[in-house]
Short mmCIF file of C-alpha atoms and ligand atoms in Angstrom, two decimals:
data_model
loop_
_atom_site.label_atom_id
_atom_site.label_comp_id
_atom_site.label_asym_id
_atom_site.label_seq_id
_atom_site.Cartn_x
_atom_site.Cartn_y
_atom_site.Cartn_z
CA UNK A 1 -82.18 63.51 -40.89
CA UNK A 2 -80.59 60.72 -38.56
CA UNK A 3 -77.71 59.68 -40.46
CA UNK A 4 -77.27 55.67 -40.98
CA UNK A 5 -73.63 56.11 -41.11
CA UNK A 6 -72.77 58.98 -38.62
CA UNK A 7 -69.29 58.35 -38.55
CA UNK A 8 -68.21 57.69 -42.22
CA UNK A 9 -66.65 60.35 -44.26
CA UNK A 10 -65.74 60.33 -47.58
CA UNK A 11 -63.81 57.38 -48.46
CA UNK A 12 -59.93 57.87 -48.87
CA UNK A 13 -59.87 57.60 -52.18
CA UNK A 14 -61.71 60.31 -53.11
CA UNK A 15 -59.99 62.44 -50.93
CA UNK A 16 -56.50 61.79 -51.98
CA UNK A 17 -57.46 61.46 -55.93
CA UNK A 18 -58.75 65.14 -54.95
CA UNK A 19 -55.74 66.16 -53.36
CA UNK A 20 -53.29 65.11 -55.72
CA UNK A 21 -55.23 66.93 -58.50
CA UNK A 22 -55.58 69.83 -56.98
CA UNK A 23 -51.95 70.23 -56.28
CA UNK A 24 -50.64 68.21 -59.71
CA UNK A 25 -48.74 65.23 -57.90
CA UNK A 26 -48.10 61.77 -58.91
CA UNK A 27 -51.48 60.22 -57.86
CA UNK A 28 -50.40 56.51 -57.12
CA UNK A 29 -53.18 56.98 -54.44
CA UNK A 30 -56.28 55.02 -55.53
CA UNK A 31 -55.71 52.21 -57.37
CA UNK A 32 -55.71 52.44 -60.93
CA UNK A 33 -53.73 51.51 -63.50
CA UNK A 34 -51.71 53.91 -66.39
CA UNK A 35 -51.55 51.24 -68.47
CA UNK A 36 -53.86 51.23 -71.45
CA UNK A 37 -56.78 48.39 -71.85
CA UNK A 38 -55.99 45.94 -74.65
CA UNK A 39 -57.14 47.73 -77.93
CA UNK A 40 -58.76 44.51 -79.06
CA UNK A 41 -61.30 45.37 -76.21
CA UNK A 42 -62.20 48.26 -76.82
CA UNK A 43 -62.99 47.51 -80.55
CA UNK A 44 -65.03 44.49 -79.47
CA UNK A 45 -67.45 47.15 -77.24
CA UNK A 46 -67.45 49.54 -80.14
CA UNK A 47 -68.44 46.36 -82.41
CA UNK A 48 -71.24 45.25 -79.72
CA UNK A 49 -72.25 48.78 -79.42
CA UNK A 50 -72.36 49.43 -83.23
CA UNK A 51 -74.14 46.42 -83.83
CA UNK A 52 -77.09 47.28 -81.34
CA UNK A 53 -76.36 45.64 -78.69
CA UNK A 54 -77.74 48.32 -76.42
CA UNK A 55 -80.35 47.77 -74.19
CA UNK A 56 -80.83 45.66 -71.35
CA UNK A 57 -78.40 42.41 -70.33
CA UNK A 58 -79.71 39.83 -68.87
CA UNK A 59 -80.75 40.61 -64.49
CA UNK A 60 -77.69 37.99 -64.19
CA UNK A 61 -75.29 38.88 -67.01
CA UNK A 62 -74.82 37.68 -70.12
CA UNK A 63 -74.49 33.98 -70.12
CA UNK A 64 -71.79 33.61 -72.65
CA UNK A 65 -69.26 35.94 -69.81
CA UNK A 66 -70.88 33.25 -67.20
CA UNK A 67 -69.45 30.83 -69.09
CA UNK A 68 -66.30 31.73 -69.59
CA UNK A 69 -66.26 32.73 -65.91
CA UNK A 70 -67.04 29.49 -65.20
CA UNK A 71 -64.53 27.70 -67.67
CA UNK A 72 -61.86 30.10 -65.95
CA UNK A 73 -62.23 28.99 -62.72
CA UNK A 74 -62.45 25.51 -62.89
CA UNK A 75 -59.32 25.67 -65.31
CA UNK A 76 -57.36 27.71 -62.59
CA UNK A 77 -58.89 25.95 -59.47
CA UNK A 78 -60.83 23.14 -60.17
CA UNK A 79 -63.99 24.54 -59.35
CA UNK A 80 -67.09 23.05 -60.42
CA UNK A 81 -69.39 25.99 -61.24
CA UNK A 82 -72.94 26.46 -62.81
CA UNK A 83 -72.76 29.26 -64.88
CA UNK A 84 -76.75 29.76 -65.24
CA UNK A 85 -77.04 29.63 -60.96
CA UNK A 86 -73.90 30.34 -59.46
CA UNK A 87 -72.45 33.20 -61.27
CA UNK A 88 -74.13 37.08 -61.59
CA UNK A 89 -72.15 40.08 -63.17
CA UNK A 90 -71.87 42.96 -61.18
CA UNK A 91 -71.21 46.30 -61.46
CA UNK A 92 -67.91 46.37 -59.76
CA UNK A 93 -66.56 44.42 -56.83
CA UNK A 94 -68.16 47.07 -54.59
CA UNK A 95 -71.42 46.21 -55.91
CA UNK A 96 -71.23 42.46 -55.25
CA UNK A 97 -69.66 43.14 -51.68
CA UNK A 98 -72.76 45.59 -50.98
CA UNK A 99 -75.07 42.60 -52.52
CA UNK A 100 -73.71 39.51 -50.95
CA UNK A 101 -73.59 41.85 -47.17
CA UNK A 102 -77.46 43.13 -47.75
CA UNK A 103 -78.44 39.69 -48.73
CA UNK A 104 -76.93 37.88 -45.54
CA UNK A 105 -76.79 40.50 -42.99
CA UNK A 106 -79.75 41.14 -40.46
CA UNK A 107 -79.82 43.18 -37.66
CA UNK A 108 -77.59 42.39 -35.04
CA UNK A 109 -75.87 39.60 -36.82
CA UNK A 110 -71.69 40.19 -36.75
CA UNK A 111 -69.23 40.03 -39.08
CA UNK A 112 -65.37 39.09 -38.57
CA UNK A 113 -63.24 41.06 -40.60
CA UNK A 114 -59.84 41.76 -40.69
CA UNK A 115 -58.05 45.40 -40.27
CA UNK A 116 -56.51 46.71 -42.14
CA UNK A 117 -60.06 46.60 -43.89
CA UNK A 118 -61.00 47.79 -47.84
CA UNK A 119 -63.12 50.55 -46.94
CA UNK A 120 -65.98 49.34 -49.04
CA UNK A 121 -66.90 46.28 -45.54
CA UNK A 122 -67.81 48.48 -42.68
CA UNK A 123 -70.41 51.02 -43.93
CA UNK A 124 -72.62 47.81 -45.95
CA UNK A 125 -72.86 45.75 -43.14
CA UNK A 126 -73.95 48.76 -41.09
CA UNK A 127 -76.25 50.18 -42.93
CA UNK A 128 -77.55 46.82 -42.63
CA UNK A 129 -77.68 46.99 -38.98
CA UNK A 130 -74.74 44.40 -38.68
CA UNK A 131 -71.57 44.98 -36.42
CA UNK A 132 -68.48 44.42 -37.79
CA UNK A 133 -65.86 42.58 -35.37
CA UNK A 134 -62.25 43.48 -36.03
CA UNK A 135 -59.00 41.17 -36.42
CA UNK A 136 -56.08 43.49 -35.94
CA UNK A 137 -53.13 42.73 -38.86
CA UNK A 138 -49.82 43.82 -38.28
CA UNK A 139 -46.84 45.07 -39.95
CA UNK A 140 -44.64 43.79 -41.33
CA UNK A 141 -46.16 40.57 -42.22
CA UNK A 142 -50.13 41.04 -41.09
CA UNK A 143 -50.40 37.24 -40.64
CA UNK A 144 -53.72 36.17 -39.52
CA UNK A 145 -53.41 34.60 -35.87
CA UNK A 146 -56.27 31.88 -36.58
CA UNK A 147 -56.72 31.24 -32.42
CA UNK A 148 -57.41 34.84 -32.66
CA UNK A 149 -59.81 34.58 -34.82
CA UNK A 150 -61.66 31.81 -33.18
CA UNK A 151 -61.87 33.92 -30.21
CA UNK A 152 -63.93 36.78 -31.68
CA UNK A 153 -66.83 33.96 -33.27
CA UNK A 154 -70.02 34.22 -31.41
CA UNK A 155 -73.37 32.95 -31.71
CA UNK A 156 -74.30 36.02 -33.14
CA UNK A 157 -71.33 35.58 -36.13
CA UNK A 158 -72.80 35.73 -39.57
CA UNK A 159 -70.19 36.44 -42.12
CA UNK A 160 -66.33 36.44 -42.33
CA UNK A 161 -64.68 38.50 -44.90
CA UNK A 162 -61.42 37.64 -45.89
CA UNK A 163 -59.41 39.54 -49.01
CA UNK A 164 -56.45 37.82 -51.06
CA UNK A 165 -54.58 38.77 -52.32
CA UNK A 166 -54.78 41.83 -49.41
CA UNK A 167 -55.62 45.09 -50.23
CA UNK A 168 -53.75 47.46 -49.23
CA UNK A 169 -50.73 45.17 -47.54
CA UNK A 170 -50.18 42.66 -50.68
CA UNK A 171 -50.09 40.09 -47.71
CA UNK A 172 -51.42 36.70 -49.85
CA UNK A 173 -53.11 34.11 -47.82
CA UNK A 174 -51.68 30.40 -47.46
CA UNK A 175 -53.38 26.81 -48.43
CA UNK A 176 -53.00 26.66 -44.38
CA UNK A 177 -55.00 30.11 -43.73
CA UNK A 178 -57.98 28.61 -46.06
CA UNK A 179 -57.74 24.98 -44.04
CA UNK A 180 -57.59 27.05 -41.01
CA UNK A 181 -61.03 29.02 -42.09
CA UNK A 182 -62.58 26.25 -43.42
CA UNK A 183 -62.24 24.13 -40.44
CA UNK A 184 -63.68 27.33 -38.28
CA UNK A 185 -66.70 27.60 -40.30
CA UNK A 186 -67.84 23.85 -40.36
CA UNK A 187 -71.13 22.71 -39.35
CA UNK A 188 -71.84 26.68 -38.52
CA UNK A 189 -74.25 28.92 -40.32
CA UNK A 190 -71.81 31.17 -40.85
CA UNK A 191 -70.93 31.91 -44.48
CA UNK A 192 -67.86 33.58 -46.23
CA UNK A 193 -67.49 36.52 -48.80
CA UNK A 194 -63.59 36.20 -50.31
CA UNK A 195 -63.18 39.36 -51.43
CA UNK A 196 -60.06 37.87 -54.55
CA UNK A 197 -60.22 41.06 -57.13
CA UNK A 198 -56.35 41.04 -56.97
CA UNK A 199 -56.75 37.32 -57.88
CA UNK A 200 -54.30 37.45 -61.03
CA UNK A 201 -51.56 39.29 -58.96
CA UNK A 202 -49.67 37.01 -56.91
CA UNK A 203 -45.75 37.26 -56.98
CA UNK A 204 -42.91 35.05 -56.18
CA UNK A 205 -44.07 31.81 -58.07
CA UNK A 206 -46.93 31.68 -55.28
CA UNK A 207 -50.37 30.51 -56.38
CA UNK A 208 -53.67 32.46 -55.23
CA UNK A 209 -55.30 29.96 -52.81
CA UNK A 210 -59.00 31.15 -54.15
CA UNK A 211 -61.48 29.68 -51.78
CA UNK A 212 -62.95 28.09 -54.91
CA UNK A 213 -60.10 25.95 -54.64
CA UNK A 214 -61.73 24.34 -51.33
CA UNK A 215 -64.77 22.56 -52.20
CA UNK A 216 -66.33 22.46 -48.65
CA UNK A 217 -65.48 26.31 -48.26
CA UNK A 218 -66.40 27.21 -50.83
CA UNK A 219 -69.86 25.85 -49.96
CA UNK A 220 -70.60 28.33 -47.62
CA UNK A 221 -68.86 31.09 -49.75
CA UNK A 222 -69.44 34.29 -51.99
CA UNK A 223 -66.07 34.49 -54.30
CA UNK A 224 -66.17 38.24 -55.91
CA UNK A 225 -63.72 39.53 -58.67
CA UNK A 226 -63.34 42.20 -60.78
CA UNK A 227 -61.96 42.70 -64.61
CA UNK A 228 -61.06 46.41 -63.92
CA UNK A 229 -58.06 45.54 -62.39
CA UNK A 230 -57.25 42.27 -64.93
CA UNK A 231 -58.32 44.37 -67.94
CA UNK A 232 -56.97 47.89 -67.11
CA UNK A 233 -60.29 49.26 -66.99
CA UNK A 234 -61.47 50.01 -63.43
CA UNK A 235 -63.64 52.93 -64.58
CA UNK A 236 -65.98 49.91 -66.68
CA UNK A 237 -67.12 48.70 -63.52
CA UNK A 238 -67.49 45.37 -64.09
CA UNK A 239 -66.81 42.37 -61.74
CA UNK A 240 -68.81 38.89 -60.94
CA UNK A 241 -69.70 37.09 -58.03
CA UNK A 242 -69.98 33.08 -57.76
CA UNK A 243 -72.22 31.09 -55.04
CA UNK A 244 -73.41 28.18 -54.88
CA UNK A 245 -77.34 28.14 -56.34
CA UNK A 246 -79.26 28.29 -53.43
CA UNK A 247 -76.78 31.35 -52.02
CA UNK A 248 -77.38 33.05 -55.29
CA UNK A 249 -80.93 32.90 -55.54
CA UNK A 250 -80.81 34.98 -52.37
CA UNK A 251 -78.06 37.40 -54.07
CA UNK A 252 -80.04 37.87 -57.14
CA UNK A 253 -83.24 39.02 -55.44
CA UNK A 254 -80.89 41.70 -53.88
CA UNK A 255 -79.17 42.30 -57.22
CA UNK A 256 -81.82 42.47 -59.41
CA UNK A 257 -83.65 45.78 -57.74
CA UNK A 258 -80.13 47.42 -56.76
CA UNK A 259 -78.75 47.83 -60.18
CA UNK A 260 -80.56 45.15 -62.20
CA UNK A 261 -77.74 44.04 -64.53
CA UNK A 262 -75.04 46.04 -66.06
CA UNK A 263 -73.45 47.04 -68.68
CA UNK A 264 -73.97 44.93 -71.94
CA UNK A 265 -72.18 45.47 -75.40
CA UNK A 266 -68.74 45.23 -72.29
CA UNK A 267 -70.04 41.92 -70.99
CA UNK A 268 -70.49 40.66 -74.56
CA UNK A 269 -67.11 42.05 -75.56
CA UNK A 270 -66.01 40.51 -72.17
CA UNK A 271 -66.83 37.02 -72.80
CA UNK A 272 -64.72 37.18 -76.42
CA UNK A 273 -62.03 38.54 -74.94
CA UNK A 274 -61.70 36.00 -72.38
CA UNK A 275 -61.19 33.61 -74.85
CA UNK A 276 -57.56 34.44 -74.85
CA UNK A 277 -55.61 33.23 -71.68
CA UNK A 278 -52.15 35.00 -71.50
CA UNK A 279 -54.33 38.47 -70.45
CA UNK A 280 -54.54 37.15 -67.13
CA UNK A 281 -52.11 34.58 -66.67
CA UNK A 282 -49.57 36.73 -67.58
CA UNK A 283 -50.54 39.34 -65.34
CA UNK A 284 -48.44 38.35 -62.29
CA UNK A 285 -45.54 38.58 -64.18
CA UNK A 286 -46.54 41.75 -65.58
CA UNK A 287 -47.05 43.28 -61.95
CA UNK A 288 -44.10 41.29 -60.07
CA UNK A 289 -41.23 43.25 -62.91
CA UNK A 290 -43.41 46.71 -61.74
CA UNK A 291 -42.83 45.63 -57.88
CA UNK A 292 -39.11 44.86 -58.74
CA UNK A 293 -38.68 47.99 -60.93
CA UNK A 294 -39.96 50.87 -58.41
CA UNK A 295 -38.81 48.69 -55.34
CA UNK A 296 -35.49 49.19 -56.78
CA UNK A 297 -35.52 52.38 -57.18
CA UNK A 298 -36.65 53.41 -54.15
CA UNK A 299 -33.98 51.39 -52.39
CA UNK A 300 -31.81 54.38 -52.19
CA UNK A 301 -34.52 55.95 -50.13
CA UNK A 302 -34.91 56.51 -46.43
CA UNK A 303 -38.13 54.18 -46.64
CA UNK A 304 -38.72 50.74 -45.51
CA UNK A 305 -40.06 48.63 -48.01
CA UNK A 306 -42.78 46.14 -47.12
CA UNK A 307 -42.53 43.63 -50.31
CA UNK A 308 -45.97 42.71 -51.02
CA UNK A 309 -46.40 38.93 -52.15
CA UNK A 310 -49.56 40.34 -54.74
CA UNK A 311 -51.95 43.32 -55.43
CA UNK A 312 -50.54 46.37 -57.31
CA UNK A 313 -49.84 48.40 -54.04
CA UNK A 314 -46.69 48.73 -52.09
CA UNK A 315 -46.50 50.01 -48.47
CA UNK A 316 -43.61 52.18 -47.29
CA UNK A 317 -43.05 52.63 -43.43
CA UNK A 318 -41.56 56.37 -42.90
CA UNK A 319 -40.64 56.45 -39.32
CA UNK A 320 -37.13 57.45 -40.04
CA UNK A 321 -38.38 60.58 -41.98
CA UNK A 322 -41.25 61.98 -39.65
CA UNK A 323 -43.33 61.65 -36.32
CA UNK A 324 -46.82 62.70 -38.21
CA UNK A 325 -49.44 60.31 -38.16
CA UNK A 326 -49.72 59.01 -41.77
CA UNK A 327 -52.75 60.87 -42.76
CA UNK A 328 -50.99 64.39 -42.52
CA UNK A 329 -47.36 62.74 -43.85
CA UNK A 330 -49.66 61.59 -47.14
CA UNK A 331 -51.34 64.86 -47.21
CA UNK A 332 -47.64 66.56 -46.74
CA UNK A 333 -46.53 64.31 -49.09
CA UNK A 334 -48.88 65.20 -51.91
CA UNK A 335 -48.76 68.77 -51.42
CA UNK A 336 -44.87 69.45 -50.85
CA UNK A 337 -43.54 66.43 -52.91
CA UNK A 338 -46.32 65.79 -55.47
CA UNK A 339 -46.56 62.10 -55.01
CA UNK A 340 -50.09 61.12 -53.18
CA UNK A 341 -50.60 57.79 -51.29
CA UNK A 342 -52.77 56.26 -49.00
CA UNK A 343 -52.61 55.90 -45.55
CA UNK A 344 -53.60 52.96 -43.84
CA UNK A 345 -54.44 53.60 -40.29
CA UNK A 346 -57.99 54.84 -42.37
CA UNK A 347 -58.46 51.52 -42.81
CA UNK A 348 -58.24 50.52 -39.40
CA UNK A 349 -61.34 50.46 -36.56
CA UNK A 350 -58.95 52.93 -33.82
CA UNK A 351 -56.84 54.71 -36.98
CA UNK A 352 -54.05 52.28 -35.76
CA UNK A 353 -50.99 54.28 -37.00
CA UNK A 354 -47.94 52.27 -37.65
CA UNK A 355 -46.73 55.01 -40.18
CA UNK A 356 -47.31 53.34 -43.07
CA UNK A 357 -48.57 54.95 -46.65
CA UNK A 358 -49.81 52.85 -49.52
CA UNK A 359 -48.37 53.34 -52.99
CA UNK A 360 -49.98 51.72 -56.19
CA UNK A 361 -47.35 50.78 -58.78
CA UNK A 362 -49.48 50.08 -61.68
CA UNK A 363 -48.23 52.24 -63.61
CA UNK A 364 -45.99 53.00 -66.57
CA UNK A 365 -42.79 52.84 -65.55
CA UNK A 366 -42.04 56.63 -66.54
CA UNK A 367 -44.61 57.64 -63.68
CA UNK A 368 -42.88 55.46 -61.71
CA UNK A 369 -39.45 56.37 -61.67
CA UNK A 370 -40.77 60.39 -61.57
CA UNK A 371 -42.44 59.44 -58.39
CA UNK A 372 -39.02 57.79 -56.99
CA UNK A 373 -36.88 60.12 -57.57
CA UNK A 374 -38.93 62.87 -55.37
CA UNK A 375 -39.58 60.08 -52.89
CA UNK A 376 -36.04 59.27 -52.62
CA UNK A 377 -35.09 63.02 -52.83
CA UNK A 378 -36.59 63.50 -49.05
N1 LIG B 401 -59.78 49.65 -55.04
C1 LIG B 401 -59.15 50.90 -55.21
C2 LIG B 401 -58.02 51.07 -54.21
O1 LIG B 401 -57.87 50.30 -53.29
C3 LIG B 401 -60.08 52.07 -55.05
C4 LIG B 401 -61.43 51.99 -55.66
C5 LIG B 401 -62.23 53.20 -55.34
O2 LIG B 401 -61.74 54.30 -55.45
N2 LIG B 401 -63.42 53.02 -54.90
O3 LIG B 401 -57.27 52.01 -54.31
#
């Protein structure tokens, strides 16, 4: 068989989740969190479930978790959003991503993205016979150079994907980044899918500049978001994607014969639980005291810390400790220290190395200090 993806592997974190089990370590690898999901959840899906609620959502999710989708977002940033045409439940950020790329993406069309790159972008717009064009980010601060950016749009430019808060450098991006992206996209057919699953993580007393915030952006956007990460339940598998109507009519054609619709005693228990706030808005404050707490105690160690402004994940340049690329110091790391990361050169077109691992610290605050004290031990 000719393979549609003849360079992509297993993604990374499979292979580190595998690694660390295998050998016992500390998996703050992929990101997941320790913590548990709110009890109250769980007995509203056991209520739904008990009470029949077992067959078939809705193709584009149950309306009441539209609606307080939609109530959400205009509370947080103003948006104006139809909940019956401009909002679909997912299963997963991944699956919106893969939906919003297949619906726009034809063959030979590009797409601007920027590196270091969620590993999720590359294979769906190729397997859609799109090309993906690469902005290089850099440590320490992996600011986007918007000239740059300008410089790799063609005629042949489709899509740009952009992801704040950033996953896996917890770079967030600024009200000037958006102006600067909205102004490059006007009066183009080029559209935008804002990848914001971290949206509820943003340290520092910084707010998350959502594209929804931007009423002519957000015209020519897909926003996608996830509740695994809000909720603490990334193995439900449950996110959303907003659009304006006429985008999502397109999505939903896609949607509706790739998975259908999802899940549906969680989406009902979903939509209850949304109706308290302090769940999310408290969030930030919930991950900023974990950033504080394991950047402090790895402060000792012979690590430089690259403070990320949001997301759960941490990076840690090593080049004091070792001259191995990052790959084999995570994999040396797992096996001989039993704490497994992520490296991020994976995550970039030429496996740019800067020697840089990403840690997730969304975790109980045991794990964490058990995985400082080895990290700071070497
Ligand atoms: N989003 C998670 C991370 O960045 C991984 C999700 C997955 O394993 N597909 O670690």
């Amino acid at each position: 068989m000719v393979s549609k993806l003849p360079d992509t592997g297993t993604t990374i974190f499979t292979v580190m989740t595998e690694l660390a089990n295998r050998h016992g370590a500390i998996n703050l690898s992929q990101g997941f969190p320790d913590i548990p999901t709110p009890p109250k959840l769980i007995e509203l899906v056991s209520h739904y479930m008990q009470s029949g609620l077992n067959q078939y959502a809705p193709m584009p999710g149950v309306l009441q978790l539209r609606e307080k989708i939609a109530e959400k977002v205009n509370e947080l940033y103003h948006a104006k959003v139809d909940a019956q045409n401009e909002v679909t439940i997912t299963a997963g950020g991944t699956q919106a991503i893969y939906t919003v790329i297949t619906t726009l993406i034809q063959l030979g069309d590009e797409v601007i993205l920027f590196a270091p790159a969620y590993d999720c972008y590359a294979p769906a717009i190729m397997v859609n016979g799109g090309k993906p064009i690469y902005v290089s980010l850099k440590a320490p601060d992996f600011a986007i150079d918007w000239e740059e950016v300008r410089g790799m749009v063609s005629t042949k430019t489709k899509l740009i994907i952009i992801n704040t808060p950033h996953n896996p450098t917890g770079m967030v991006m600024a009200r000037e980044d958006m102006l600067q992206l909205q102004a490059l996209i006007d009066g183009k057919e080029i559209y935008v899918l804002s990848d914001e699953v971290y949206e509820h993580m943003v340290f520092d007393g910084q707010r998350h500049e959502s594209v929804l915030r931007y009423p002519e952006l957000a015209a020519q956007s897909f926003v996608v978001s996830s509740f695994g990460k809000t909720y603490h339940n990334t193995g439900w598998k449950i996110g959303y994607c907003i659009a304006p109507a006429k985008l999502m009519a397109e999505f939903r054609k896609v949607h509706q014969y790739l998975v259908f619709s999802v899940n549906h005693p969680m989406q009902r228990a979903l939509a209850d639980f949304m109706e308290l706030r302090e769940p999310y808005l408290q969030l930030s404050a919930f991950y900023q005291a974990k950033r504080d707490y394991f950047i402090d105690l790895l402060s000792p160690s012979r690590f430089r810390i690259l403070k990320p402004k949001g997301t759960y994940f941490v990076l840690l340049e090593y080049s004091q400790l070792s001259e191995k690329s990052d790959t084999d110091f995570a994999i040396q790391l797992t096996q001989e220290i039993g704490v497994a990361s992520i490296p991020i050169s994976v995550f970039y077109p030429d496996n740019f190395d800067q020697k840089i691992l990403r840690f997730c610290f969304a975790k109980q605050e045991d794990t964490l200090m058990k995985a400082a004290e080895r990290l700071c031990k070497i």
